[in-house]
Structures are given as structure tokens and as C-alpha cells.
Short mmCIF file of N, CA and C in Angstrom, two decimals:
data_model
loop_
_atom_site.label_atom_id
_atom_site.label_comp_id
_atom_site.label_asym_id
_atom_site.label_seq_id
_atom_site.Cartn_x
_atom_site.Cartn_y
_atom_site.Cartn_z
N UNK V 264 190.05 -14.27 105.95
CA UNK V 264 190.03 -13.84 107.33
C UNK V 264 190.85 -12.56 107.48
N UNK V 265 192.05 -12.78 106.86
CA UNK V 265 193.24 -11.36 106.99
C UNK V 265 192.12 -10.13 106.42
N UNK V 266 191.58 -10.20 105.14
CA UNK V 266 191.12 -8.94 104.41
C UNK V 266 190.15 -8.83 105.32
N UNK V 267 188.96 -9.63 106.11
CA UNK V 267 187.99 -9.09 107.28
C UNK V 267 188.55 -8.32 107.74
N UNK V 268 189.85 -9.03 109.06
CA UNK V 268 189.84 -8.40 110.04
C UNK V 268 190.67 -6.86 109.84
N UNK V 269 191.27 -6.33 108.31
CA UNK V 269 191.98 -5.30 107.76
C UNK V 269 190.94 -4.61 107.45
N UNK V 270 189.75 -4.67 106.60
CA UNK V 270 188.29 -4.16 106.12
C UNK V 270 187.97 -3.79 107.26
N UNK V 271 187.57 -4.04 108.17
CA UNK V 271 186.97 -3.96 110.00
C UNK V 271 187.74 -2.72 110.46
N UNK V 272 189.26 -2.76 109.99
CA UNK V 272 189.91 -1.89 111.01
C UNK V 272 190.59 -0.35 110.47
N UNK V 273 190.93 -0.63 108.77
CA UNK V 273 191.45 0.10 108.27
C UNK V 273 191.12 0.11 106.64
N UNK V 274 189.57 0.12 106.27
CA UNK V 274 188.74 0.22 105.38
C UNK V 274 188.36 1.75 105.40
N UNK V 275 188.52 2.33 104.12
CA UNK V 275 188.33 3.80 103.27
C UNK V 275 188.48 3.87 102.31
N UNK V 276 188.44 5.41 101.91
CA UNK V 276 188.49 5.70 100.43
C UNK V 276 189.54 4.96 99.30
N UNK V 277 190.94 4.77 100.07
CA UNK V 277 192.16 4.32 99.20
C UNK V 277 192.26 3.32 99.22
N UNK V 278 191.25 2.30 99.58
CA UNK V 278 191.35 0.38 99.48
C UNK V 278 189.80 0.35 99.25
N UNK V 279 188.98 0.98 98.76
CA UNK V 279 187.71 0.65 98.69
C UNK V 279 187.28 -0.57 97.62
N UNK V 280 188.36 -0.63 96.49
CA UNK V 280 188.11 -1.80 95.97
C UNK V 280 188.45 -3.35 96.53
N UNK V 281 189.34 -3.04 97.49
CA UNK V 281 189.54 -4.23 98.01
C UNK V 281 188.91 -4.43 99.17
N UNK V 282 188.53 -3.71 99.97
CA UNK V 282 187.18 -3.77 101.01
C UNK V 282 185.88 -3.60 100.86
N UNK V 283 185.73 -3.30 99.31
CA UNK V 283 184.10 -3.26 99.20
C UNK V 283 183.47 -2.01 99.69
N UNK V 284 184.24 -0.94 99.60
CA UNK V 284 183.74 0.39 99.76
C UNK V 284 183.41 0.29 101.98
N UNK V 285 183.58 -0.89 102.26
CA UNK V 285 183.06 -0.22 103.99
C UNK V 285 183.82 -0.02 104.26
N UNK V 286 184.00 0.92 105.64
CA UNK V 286 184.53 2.27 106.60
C UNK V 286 185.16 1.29 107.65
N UNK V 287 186.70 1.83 108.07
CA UNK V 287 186.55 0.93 109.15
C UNK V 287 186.47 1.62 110.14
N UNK V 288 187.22 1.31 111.15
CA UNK V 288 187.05 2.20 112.63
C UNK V 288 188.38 3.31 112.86
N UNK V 289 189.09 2.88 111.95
CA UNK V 289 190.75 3.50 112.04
C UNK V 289 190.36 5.18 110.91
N UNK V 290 191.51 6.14 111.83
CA UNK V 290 191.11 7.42 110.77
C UNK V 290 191.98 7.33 109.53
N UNK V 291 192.06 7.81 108.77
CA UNK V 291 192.85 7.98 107.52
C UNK V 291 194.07 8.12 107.25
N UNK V 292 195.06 7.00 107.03
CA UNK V 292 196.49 7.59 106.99
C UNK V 292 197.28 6.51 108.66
N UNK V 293 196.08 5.63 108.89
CA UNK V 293 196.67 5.00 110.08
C UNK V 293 195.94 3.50 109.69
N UNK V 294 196.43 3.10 108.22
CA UNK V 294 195.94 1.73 107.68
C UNK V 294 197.49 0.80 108.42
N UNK V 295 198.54 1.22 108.75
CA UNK V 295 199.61 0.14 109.44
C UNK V 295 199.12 -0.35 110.42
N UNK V 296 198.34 0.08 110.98
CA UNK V 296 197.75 -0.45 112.33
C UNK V 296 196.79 -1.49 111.97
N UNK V 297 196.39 -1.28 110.70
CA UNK V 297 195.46 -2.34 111.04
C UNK V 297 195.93 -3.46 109.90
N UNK V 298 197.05 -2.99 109.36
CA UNK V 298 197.96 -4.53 108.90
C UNK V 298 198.45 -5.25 110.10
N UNK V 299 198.88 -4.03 111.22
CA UNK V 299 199.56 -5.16 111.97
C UNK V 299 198.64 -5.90 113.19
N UNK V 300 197.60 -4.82 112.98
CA UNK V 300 196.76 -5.97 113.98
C UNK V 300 195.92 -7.15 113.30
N UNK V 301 195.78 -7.22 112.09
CA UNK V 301 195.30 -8.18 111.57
C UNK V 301 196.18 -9.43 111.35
N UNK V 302 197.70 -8.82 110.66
CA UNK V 302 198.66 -10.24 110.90
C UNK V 302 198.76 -10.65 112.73
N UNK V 303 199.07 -9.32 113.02
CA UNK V 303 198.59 -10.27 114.91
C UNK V 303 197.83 -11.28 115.23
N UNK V 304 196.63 -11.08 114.78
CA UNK V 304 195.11 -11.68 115.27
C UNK V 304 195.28 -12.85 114.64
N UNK V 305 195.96 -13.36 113.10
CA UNK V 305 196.38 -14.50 112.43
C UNK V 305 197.11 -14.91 113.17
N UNK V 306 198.22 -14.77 113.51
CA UNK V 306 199.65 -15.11 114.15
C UNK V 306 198.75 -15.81 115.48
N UNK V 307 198.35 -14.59 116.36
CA UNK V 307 197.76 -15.52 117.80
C UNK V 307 196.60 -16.60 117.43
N UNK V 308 196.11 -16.53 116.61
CA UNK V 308 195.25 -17.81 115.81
C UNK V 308 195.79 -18.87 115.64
N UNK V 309 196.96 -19.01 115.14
CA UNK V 309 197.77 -19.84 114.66
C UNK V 309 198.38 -20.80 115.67
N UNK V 310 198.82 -19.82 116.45
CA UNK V 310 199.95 -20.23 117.21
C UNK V 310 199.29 -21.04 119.00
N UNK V 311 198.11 -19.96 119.16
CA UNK V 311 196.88 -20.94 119.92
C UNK V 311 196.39 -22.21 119.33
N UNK V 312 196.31 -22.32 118.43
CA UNK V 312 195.41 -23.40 118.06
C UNK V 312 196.86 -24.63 117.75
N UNK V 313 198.17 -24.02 117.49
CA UNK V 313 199.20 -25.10 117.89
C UNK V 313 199.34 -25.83 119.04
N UNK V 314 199.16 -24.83 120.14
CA UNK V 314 199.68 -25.15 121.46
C UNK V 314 198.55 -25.89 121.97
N UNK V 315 197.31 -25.80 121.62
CA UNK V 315 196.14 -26.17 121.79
C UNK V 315 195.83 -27.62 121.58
N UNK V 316 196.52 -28.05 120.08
CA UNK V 316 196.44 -29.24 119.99
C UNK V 316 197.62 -30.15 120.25
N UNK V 317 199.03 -29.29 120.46
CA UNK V 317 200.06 -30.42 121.09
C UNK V 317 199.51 -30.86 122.82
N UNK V 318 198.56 -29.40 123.58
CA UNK V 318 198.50 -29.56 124.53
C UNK V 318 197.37 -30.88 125.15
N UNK V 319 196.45 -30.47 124.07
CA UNK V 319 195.64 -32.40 123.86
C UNK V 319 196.01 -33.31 123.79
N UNK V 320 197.02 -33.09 122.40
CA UNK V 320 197.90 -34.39 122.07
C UNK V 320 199.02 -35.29 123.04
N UNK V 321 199.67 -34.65 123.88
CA UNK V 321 200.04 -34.56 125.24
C UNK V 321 199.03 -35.15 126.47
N UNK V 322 197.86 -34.60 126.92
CA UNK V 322 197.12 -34.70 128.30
C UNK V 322 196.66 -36.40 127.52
N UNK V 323 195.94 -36.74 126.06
CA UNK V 323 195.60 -38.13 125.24
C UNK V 323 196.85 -38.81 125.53
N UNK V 324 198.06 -38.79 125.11
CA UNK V 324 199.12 -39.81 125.42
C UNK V 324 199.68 -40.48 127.10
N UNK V 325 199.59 -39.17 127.70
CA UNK V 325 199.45 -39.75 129.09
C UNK V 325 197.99 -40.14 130.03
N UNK V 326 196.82 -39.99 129.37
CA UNK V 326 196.26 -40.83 129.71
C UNK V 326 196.18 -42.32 129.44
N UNK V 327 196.55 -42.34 128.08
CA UNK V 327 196.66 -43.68 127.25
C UNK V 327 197.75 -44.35 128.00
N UNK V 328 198.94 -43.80 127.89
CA UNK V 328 200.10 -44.37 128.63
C UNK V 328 199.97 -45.02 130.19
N UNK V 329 199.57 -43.72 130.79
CA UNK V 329 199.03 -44.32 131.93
C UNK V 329 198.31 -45.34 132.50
N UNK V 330 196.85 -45.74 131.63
CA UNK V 330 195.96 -47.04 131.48
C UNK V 330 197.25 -48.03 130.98
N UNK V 331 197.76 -48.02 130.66
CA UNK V 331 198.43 -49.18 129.85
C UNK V 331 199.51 -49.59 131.09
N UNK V 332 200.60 -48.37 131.93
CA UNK V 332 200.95 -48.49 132.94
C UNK V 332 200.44 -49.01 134.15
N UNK V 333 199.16 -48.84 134.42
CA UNK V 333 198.58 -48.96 135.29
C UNK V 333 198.76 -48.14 136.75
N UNK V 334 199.03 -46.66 136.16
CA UNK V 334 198.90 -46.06 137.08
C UNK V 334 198.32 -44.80 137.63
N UNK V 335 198.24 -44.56 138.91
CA UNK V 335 197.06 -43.71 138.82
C UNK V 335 197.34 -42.18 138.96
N UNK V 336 198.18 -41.66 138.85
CA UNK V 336 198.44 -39.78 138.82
C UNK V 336 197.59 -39.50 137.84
N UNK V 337 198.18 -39.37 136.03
CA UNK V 337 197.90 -39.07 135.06
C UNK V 337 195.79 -39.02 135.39
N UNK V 338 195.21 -39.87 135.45
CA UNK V 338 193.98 -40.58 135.38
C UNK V 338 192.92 -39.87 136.55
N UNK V 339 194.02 -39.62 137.32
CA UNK V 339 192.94 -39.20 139.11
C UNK V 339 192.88 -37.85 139.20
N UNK V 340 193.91 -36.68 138.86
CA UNK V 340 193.86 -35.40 139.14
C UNK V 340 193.13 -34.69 138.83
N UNK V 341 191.89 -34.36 139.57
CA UNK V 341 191.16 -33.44 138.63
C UNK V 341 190.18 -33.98 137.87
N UNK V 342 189.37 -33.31 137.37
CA UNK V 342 188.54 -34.36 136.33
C UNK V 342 188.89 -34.71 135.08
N UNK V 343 188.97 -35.90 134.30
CA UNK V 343 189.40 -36.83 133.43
C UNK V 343 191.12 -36.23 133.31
N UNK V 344 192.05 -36.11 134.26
CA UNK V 344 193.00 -35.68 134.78
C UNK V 344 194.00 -34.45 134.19
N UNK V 345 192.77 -33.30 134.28
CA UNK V 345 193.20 -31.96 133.35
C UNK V 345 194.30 -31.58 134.19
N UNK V 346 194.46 -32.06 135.97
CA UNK V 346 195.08 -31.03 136.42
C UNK V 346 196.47 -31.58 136.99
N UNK V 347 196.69 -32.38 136.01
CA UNK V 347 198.17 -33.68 136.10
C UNK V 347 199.11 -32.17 136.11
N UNK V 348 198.88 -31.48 134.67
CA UNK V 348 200.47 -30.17 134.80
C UNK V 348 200.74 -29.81 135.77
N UNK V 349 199.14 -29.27 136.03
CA UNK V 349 199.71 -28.22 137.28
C UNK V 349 200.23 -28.91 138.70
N UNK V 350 199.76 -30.31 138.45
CA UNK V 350 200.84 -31.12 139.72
C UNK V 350 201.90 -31.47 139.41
N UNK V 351 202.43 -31.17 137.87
CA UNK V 351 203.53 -31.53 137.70
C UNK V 351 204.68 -30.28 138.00
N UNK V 352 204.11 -29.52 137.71
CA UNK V 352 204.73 -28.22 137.96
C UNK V 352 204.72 -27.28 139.23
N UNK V 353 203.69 -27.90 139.99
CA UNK V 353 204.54 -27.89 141.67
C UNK V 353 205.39 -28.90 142.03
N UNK V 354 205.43 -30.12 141.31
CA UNK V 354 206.40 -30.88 141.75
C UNK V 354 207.82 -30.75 141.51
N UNK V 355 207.81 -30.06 140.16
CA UNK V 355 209.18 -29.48 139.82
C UNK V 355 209.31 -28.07 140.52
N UNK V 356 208.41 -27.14 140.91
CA UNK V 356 209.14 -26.16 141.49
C UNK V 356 209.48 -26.52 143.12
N UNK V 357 208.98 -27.35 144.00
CA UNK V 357 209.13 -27.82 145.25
C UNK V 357 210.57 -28.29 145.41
N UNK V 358 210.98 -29.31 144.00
CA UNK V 358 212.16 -30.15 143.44
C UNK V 358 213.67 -29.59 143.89
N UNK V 359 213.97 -30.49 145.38
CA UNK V 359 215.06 -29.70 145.39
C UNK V 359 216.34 -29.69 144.36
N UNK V 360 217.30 -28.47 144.34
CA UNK V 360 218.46 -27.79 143.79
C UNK V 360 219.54 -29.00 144.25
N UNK V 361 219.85 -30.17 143.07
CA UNK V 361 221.38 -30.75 143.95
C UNK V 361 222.32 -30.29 142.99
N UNK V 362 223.49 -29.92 143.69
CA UNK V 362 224.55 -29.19 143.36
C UNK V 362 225.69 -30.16 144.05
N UNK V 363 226.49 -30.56 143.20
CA UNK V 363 227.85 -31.44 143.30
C UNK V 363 228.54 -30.77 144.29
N UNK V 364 229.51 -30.48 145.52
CA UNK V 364 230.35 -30.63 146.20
C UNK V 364 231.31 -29.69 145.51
N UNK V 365 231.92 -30.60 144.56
CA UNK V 365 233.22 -30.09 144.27
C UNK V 365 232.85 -28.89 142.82
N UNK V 366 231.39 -28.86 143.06
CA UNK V 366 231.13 -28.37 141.52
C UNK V 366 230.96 -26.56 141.56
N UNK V 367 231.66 -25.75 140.92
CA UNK V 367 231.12 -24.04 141.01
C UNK V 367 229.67 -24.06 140.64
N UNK V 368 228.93 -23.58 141.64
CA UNK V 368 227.98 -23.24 142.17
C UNK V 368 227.17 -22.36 140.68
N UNK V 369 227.99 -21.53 140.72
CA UNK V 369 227.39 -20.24 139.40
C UNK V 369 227.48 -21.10 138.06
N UNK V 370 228.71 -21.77 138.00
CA UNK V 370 229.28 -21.94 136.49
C UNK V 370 228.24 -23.62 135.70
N UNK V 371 227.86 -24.06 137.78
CA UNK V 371 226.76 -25.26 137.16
C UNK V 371 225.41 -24.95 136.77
N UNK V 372 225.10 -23.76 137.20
CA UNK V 372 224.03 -23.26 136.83
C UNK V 372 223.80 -22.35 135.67
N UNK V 373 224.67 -22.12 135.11
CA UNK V 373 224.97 -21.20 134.11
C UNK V 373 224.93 -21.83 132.79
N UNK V 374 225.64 -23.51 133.08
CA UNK V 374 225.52 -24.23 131.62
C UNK V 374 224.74 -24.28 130.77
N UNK V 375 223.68 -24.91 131.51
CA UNK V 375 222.40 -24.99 130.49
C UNK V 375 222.15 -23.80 129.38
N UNK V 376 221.44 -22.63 130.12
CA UNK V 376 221.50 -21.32 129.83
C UNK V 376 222.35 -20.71 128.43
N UNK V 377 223.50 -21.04 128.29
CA UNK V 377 224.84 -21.19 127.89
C UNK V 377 224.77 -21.36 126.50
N UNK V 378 224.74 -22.93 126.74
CA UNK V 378 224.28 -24.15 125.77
C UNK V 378 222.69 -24.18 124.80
N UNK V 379 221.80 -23.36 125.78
CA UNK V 379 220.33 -23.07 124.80
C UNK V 379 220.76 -21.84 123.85
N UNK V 380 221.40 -20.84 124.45
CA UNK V 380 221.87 -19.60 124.17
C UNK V 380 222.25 -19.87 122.53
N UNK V 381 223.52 -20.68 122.90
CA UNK V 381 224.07 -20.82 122.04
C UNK V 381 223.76 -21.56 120.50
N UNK V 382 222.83 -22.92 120.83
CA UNK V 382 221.83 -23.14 120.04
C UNK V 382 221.08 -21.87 119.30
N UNK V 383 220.15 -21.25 120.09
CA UNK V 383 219.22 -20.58 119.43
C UNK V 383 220.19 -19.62 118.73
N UNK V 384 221.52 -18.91 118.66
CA UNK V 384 222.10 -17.51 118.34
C UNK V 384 222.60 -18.65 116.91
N UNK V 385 222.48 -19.70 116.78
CA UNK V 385 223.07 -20.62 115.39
C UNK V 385 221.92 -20.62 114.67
N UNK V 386 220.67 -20.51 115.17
CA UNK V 386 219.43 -20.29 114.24
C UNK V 386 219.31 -18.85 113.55
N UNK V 387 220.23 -18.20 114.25
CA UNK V 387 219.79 -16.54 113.92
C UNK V 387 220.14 -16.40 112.13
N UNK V 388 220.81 -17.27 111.92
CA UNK V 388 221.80 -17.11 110.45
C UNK V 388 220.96 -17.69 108.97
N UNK V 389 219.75 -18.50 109.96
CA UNK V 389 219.14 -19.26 108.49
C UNK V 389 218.26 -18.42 108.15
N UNK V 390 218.02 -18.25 106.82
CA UNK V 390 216.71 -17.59 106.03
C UNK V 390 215.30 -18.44 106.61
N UNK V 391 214.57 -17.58 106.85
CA UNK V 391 213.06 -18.29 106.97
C UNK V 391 212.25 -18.31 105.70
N UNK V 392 212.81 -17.17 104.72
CA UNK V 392 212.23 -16.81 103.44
C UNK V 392 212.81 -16.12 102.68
N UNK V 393 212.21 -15.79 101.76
CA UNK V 393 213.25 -14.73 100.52
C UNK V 393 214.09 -13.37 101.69
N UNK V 394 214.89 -12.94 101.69
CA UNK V 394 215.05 -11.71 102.48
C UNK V 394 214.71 -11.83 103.61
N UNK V 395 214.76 -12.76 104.28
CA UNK V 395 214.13 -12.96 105.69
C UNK V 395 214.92 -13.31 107.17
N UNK V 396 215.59 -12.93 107.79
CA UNK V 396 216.68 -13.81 108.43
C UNK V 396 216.93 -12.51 109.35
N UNK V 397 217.35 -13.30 110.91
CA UNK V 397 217.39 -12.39 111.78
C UNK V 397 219.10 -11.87 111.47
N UNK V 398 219.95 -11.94 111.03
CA UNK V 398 221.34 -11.63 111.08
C UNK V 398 221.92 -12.15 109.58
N UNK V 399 222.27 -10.86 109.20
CA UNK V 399 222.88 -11.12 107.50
C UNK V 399 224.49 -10.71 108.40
N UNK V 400 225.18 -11.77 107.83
CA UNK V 400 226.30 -12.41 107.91
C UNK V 400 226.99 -11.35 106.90
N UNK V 401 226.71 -10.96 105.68
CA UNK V 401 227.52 -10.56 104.47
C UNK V 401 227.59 -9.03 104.71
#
């Protein structure tokens, strides 16, 4: 699939053995473009067809769950109940803000934020691969 969609875009004289001699659409000397739109086009392939099937795997469990609950949101919204999210997600943005009394206003809202922050900046340090890693430490 990668060598198609690279052959398609940035196929000529200086890769003709590896594209089979066809032309692509890109001029000469502008083959990066079509490395990076081809790892693109993989990458959004990939990464759709993830979200795609947790997002099934997800709408299948709460229907299942739901029959078994016996109840009717999940089951009624929409047809065979595609449109449960999007009622779920006016229900959380409608959802009022409670904020403790005695609690700073900024500093309770700030935690979370904080705390993900801080998680994700501890991932920055691991290798994903040989030479690969958002922050060399050394």
C-alpha cells in the first residue's frame, strides 16, 4: 500500500526500479512529499480504523449491557441506538459545574489538567524505538 500510494505521488527517473518505471504527479526533487503523504495516508488508515472499531466495540457493549439491564436509553436513541453519544454528550455539557464552598475556584479546576499534564510529560522519556523518543535526558 505505502509503495502505491509513494509510486502515485513521487514516481520518476531516480526510483524507477522500485516503482516500475511510472510517473507520478509530483515534479522532480519533491519525492519528501510524497513520503510524507504516503506515511500520512497509512497513519490516518490506521488510526481510523482503531477508533472505528473501539467505537463499535463500545455502541455492542452498551447495547448488550443495556438488554441485560433492562433499560431503555442505550436501545431507543436513534436507530439501533447510534445516537446514545451524542445524548451523552449534551448531557455532560448541560452538567452543571459543582464547586466546594470552601474550595479555590481556579486551583479546583486546574487539578485535573495538572495531573494529565504531568502523566503524559513522564511518557516523554520512553523510547518508542531504536533512536526514537520525544526528550533525550543524556
Amino acid at each position: 500500500v505505502y509503495r502505491g500510494i509513494y509510486c502515485y505521488f513521487a514516481g520518476n527517473e531516480g526510483n524507477a526500479v522500485w516503482c516500475g518505471g511510472s510517473d507520478g504527479i509530483l515534479p522532480l526533487g519533491w519525492e519528501w512529499l510524497g513520503y510524507f503523504i504516503a506515511g500520512f495516508t497509512i497513519m490516518l488508515i490506521l488510526v481510523n480504523g482503531a477508533l472505528l472499531g473501539a467505537a463499535i466495540f463500545v455502541w455492542g457493549e452498551r447495547r448488550i449491557l443495556a438488554r441485560i439491564h433492562k433499560r431503555r436509553g442505550p436501545n431507543r436513541w436513534g436507530p439501533f441506538g447510534l445516537l446514545q453519544p451524542i445524548a451523552d454528550l449534551l448531557k455532560l455539557l448541560i452538567k452543571e459545574d459543582l464547586v466546594p464552598t470552601v474550595a479555590d475556584r481556579v486551583v479546583f479546576t486546574l487539578v485535573p489538567v495538572v495531573m494529565l499534564m504531568s502523566l503524559l510529560l513522564s511518557l516523554a522519556v520512553i523510547p518508542f524505538a531504536y533512536n526514537t523518543y520525544l526528550a533525550d535526558l543524556n
